[in-house]
CSV table of C-alpha atoms in Angstrom, one decimal:
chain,number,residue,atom,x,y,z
A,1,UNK,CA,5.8,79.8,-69.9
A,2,UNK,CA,3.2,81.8,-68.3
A,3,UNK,CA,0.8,81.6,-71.2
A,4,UNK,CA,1.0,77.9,-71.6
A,5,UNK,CA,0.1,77.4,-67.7
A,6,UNK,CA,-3.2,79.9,-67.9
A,7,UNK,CA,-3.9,77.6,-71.2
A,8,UNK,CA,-3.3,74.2,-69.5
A,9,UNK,CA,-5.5,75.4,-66.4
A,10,UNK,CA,-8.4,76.4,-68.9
A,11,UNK,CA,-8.5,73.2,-70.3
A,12,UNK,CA,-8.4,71.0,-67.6
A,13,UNK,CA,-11.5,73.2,-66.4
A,14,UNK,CA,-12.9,72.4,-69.6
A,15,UNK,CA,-12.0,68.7,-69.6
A,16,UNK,CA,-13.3,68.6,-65.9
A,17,UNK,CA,-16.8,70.1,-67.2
A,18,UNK,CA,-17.1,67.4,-69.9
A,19,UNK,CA,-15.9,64.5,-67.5
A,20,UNK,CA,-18.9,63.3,-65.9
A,21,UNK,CA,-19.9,60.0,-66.0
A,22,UNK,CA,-18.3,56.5,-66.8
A,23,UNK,CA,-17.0,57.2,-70.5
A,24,UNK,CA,-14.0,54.8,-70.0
A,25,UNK,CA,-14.4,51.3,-67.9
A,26,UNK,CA,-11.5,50.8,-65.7
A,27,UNK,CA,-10.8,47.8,-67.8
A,28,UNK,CA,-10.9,49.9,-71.4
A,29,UNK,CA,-8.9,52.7,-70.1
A,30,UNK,CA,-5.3,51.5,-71.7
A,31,UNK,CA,-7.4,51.2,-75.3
A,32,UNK,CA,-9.5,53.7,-74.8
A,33,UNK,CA,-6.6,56.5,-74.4
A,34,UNK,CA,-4.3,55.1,-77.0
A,35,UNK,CA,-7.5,55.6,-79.1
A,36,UNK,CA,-7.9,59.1,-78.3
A,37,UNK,CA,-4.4,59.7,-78.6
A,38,UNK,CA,-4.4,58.7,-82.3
A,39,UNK,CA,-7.6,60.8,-82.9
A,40,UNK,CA,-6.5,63.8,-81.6
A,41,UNK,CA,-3.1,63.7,-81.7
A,42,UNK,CA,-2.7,61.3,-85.0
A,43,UNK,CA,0.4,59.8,-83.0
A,44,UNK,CA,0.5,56.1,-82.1
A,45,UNK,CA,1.1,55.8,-78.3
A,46,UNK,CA,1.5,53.2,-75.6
A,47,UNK,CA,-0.6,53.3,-72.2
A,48,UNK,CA,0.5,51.3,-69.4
A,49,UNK,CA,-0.9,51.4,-65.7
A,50,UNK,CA,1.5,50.2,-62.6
A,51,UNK,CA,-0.5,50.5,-59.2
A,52,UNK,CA,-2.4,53.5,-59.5
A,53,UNK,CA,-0.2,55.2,-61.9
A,54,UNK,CA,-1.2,55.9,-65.6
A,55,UNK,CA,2.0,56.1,-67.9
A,56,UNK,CA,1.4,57.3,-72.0
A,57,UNK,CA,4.2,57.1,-74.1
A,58,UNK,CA,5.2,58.1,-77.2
A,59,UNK,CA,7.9,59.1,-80.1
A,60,UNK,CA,7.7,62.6,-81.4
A,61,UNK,CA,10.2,63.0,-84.3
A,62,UNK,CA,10.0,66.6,-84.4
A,63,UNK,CA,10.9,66.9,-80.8
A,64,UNK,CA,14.6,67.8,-80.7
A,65,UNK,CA,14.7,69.4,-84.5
A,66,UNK,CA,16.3,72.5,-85.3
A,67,UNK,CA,13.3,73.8,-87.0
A,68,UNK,CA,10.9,76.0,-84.1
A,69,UNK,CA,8.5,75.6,-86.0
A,70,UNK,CA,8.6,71.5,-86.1
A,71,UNK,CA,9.0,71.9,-82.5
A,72,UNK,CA,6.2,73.9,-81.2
A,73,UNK,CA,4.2,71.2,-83.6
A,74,UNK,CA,5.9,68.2,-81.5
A,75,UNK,CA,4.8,70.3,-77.8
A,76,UNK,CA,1.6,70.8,-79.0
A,77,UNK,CA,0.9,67.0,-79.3
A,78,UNK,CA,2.6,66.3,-76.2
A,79,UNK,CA,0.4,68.9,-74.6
A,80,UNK,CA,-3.1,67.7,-76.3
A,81,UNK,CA,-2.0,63.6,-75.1
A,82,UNK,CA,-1.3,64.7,-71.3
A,83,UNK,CA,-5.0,66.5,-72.0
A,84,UNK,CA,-6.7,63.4,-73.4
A,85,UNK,CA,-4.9,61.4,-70.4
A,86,UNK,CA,-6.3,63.9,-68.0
A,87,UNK,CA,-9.9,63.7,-69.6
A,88,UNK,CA,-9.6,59.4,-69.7
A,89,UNK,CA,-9.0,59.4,-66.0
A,90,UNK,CA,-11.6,61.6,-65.0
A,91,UNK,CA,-14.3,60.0,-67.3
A,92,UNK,CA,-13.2,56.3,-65.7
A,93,UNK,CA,-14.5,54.1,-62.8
A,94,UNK,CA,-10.5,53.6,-62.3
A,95,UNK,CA,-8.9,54.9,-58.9
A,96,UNK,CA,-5.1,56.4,-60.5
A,97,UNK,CA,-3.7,58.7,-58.9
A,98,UNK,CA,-0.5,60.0,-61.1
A,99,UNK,CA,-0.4,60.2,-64.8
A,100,UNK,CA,2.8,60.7,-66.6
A,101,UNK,CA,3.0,61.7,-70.0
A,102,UNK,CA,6.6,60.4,-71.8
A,103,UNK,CA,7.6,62.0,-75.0
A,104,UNK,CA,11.2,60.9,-76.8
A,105,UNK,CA,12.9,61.7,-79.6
A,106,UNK,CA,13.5,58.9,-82.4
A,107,UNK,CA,17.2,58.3,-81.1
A,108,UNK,CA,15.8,58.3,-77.0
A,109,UNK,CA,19.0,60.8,-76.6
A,110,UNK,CA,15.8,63.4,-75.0
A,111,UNK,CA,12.9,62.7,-72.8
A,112,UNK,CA,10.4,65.0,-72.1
A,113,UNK,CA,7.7,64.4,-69.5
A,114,UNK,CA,4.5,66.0,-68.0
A,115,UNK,CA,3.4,64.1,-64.4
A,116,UNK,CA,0.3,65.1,-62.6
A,117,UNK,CA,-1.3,64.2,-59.6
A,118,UNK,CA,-5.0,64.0,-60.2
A,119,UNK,CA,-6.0,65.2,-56.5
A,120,UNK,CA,-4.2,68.3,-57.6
A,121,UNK,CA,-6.3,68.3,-61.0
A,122,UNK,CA,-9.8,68.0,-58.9
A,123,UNK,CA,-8.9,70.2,-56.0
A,124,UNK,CA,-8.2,73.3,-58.6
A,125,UNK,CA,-11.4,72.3,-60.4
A,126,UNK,CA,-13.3,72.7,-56.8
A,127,UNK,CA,-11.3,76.0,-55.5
A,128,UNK,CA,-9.8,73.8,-53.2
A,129,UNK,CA,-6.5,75.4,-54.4
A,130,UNK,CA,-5.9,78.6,-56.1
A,131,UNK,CA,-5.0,78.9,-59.6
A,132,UNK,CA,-1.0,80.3,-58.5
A,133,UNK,CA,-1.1,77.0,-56.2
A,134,UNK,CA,-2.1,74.9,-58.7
A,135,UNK,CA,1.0,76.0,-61.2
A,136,UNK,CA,3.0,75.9,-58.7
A,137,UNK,CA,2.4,72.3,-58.8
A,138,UNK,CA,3.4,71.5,-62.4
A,139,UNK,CA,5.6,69.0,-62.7
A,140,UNK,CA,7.9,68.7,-66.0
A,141,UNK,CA,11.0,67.3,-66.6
A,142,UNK,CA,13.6,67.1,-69.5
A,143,UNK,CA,16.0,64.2,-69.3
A,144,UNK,CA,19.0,64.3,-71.3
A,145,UNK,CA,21.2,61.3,-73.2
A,146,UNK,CA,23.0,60.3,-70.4
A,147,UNK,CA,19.7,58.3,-68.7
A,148,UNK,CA,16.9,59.1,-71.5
A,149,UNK,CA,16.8,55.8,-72.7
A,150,UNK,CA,16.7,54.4,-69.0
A,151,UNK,CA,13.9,56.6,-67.9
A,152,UNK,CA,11.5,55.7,-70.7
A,153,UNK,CA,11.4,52.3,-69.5
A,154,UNK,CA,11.3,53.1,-66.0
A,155,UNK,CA,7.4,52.7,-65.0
A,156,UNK,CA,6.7,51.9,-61.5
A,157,UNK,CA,4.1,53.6,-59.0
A,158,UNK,CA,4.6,56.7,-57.9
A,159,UNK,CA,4.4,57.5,-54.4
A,160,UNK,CA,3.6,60.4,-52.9
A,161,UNK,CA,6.9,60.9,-51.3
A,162,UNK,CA,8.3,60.6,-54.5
A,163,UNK,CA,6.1,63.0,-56.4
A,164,UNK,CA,6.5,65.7,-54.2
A,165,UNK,CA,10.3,65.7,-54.4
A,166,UNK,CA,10.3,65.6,-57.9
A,167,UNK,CA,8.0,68.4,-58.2
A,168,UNK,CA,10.2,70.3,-56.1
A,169,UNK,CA,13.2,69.7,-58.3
A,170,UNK,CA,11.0,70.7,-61.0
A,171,UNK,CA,10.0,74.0,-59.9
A,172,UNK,CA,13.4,75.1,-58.5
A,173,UNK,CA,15.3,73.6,-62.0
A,174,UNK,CA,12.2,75.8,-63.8
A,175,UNK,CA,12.9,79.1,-61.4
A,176,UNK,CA,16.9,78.9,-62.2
A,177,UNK,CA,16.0,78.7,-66.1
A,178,UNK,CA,13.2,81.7,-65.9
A,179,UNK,CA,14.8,83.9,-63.4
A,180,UNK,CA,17.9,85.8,-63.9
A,181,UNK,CA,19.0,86.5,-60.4
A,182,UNK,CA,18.1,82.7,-59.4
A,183,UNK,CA,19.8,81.4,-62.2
A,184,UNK,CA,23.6,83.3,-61.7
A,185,UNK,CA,23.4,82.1,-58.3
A,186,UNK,CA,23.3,78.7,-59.1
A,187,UNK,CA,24.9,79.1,-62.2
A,188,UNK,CA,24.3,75.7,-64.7
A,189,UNK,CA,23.2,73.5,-61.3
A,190,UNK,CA,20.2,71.5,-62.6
A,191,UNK,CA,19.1,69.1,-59.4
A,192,UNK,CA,18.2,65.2,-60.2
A,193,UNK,CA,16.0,63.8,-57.9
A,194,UNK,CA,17.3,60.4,-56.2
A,195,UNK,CA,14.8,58.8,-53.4
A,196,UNK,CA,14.0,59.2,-49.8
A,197,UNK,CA,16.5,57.7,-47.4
A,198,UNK,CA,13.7,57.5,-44.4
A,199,UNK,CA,12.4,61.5,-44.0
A,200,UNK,CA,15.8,62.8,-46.2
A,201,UNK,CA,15.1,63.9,-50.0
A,202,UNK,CA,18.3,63.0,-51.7
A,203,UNK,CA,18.8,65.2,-54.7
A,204,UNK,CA,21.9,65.0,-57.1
A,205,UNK,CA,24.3,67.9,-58.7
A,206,UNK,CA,26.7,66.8,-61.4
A,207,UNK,CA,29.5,68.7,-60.0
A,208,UNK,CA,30.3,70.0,-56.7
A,209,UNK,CA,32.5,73.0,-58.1
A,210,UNK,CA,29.8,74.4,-60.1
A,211,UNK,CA,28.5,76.0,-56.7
A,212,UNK,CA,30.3,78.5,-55.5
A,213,UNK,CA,31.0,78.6,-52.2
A,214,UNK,CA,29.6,82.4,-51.4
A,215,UNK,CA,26.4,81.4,-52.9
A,216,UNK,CA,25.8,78.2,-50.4
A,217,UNK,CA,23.8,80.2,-47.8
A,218,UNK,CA,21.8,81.6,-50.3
A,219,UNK,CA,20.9,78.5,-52.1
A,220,UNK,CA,20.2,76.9,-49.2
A,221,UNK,CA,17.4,79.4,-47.8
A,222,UNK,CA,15.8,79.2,-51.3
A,223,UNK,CA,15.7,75.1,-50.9
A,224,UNK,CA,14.6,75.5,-47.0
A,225,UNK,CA,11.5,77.9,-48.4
A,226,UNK,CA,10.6,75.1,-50.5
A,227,UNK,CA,11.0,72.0,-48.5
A,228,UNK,CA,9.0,74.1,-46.3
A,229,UNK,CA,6.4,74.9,-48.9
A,230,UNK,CA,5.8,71.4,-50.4
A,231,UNK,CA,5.6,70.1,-46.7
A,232,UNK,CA,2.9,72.0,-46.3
A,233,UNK,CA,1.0,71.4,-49.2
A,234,UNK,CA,1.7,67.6,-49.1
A,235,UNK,CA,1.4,66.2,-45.4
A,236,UNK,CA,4.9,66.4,-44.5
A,237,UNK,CA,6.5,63.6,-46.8
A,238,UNK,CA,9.7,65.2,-45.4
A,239,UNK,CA,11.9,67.1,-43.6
A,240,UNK,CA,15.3,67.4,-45.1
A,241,UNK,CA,17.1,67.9,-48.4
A,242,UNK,CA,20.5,66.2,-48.5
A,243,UNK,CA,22.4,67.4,-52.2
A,244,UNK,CA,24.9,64.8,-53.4
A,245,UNK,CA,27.3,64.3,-56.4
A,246,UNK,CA,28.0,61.7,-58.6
A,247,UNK,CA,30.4,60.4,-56.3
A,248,UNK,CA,27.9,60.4,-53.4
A,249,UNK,CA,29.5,63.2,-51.7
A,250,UNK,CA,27.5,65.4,-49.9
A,251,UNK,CA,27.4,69.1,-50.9
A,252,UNK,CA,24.5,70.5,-48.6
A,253,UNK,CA,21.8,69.5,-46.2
A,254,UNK,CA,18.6,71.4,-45.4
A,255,UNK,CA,16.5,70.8,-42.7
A,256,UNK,CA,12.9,72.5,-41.8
C-alpha cells in the first residue's frame, strides 16, 4: 500500500501544477469529467454533483475476477478516474468540497470507493500538511453484497462530520488488514460507519462475540488515540465513539 500512496501524492502534486486556471466551467464540469474519463480511462462513467459533493461512477468488469492481472488493470482505472476527478475540480470555477469516486462490479455484489476532501488535496500541495498527514487522511472503502447495491445509489452531500468519521473507520479497518498485532486483537472486526447522534460517532460491528473480552481495553485506547487525532485535525466534529451491533446493542463507548 505504501507505494501506491507515495504514487497518488506525486500525482496530485502534478495535477495541482497543471491546474491553474478555469479549464472546466462550473456548469461543464459533469461533461467535462465524464469526457476525460473516457479518454483516459476508455470507461464510460456517470458524474453527478449533490451540494458541494462531486460523485463519479462507474462499472469495472474486471474488478472482482480471479485473474490479478485483470485486477490490477480494473485499480489502475479506478485510480487514473479519482485522478482526472481531482484534476476537473481544481481546474473549475466550482466550489466542491468532497469527491467520491464509486467503482462496482457488473453484478453490484462489490463497491469500491476513493472519497477525498479537496481542502486536504490543496493544503498538502501548500505544505500546509505533511506528506504522513496527508495519507493518513486517505479515505477508501470496500462494501460488500450485503449493501453494495444500496451504496451505489446513495449520493447525498457529505458533511464534514461525516467525512471525518468515515475516514476514521477507514484507517483503523486499513491498520487491522496491514498490521499483524492490530489485526489478532481485533480479530475479523471491520467497523461500518452509522451517523452522528449529536457529538457521538456511531460505528457498527457485525457481531459482538467476535471481540474478545480481554482485548476491550486495548481496542479502546487505540479508538480513543484516534477520535483524538481526527479531532484535532478536523475542528472537533466530535467527541465520542459509541460501537453498536446489528441489533443496536452497544459494545463500547469512547470518549476524549
Amino acid at each position: 500500500m505504501k507505494p501506491l500512496k507515495n504514487i497518488m501524492c506525486l500525482l496530485i502534486t502534478i495535477l495541482l501544477l497543471n491546474s491553474c486556471g478555469v479549464t472546466y466551467p462550473k456548469e461543464d464540469l459533469i461533461s467535462g469529467l465524464e469526457k476525460l474519463v473516457k479518454k483516459e480511462c476508455n470507461q464510460d462513467s456517470k458524474a453527478s454533483i449533490v451540494g458541494k459533493t462531486l460523485y463519479l461512477d462507474m462499472q469495472l468488469d474486471g474488478l472482482t475476477s480471479k485473474d490479478r492481472e485483470t485486477v490490477l488493470q480494473a485499480m489502475h482505472k479506478v485510480f487514473v478516474a479519482a485522478f482526472a476527478t481531482v484534476r476537473v475540480i481544481l481546474s473549475s470555477d466550482s466550489d466542491i468540497k468532497y469527491m467520491v469516486t464509486t467503482t462496482y462490479d457488473p453484478s453490484k455484489n462489490t463497491v469500491f470507493r476513493i472519497v477525498r476532501s479537496i481542502d486536504d488535496v490543496k493544503s498538502s500541495y501548500y505544505g500546509r500538511i505533511s506528506h504522513s498527514d496527508f495519507e493518513s487522511r486517505n479515505l477508501l472503502e470496500i462494501v460488500g453484497p450485503s449493501v453494495a447495491a444500496t451504496t451505489i445509489d446513495d449520493r447525498h452531500d457529505i458533511t464534514e462530520g461525516e467525512y471525518v468519521g468515515r475516514l476514521l473507520v477507514s484507517q483503523m479497518n486499513m491498520m487491522s488488514r496491514t498490521n499483524p498485532m492490530f489485526g489478532a486483537l481485533i480479530s475479523m472486526l471491520q467497523l461500518q460507519y452509522v451517523g452522528i447522534d449529536s457529538r457521538t460517532l456511531i460505528l457498527l460491528v457485525a457481531e459482538a462475540a467476535v471481540i474478545n473480552a480481554r482485548v476491550v481495553p486495548t481496542i479502546k485506547n487505540i479508538l480513543h488515540d484516534e477520535l483524538q487525532t481526527y479531532s484535532k485535525k478536523y475542528n472537533d466534529p466530535f467527541d465520542e465513539i459509541k460501537v453498536i451491533t446489528f441489533k443496536g446493542e452497544t459494545v463500547m463507548r469512547v470518549s476524549l
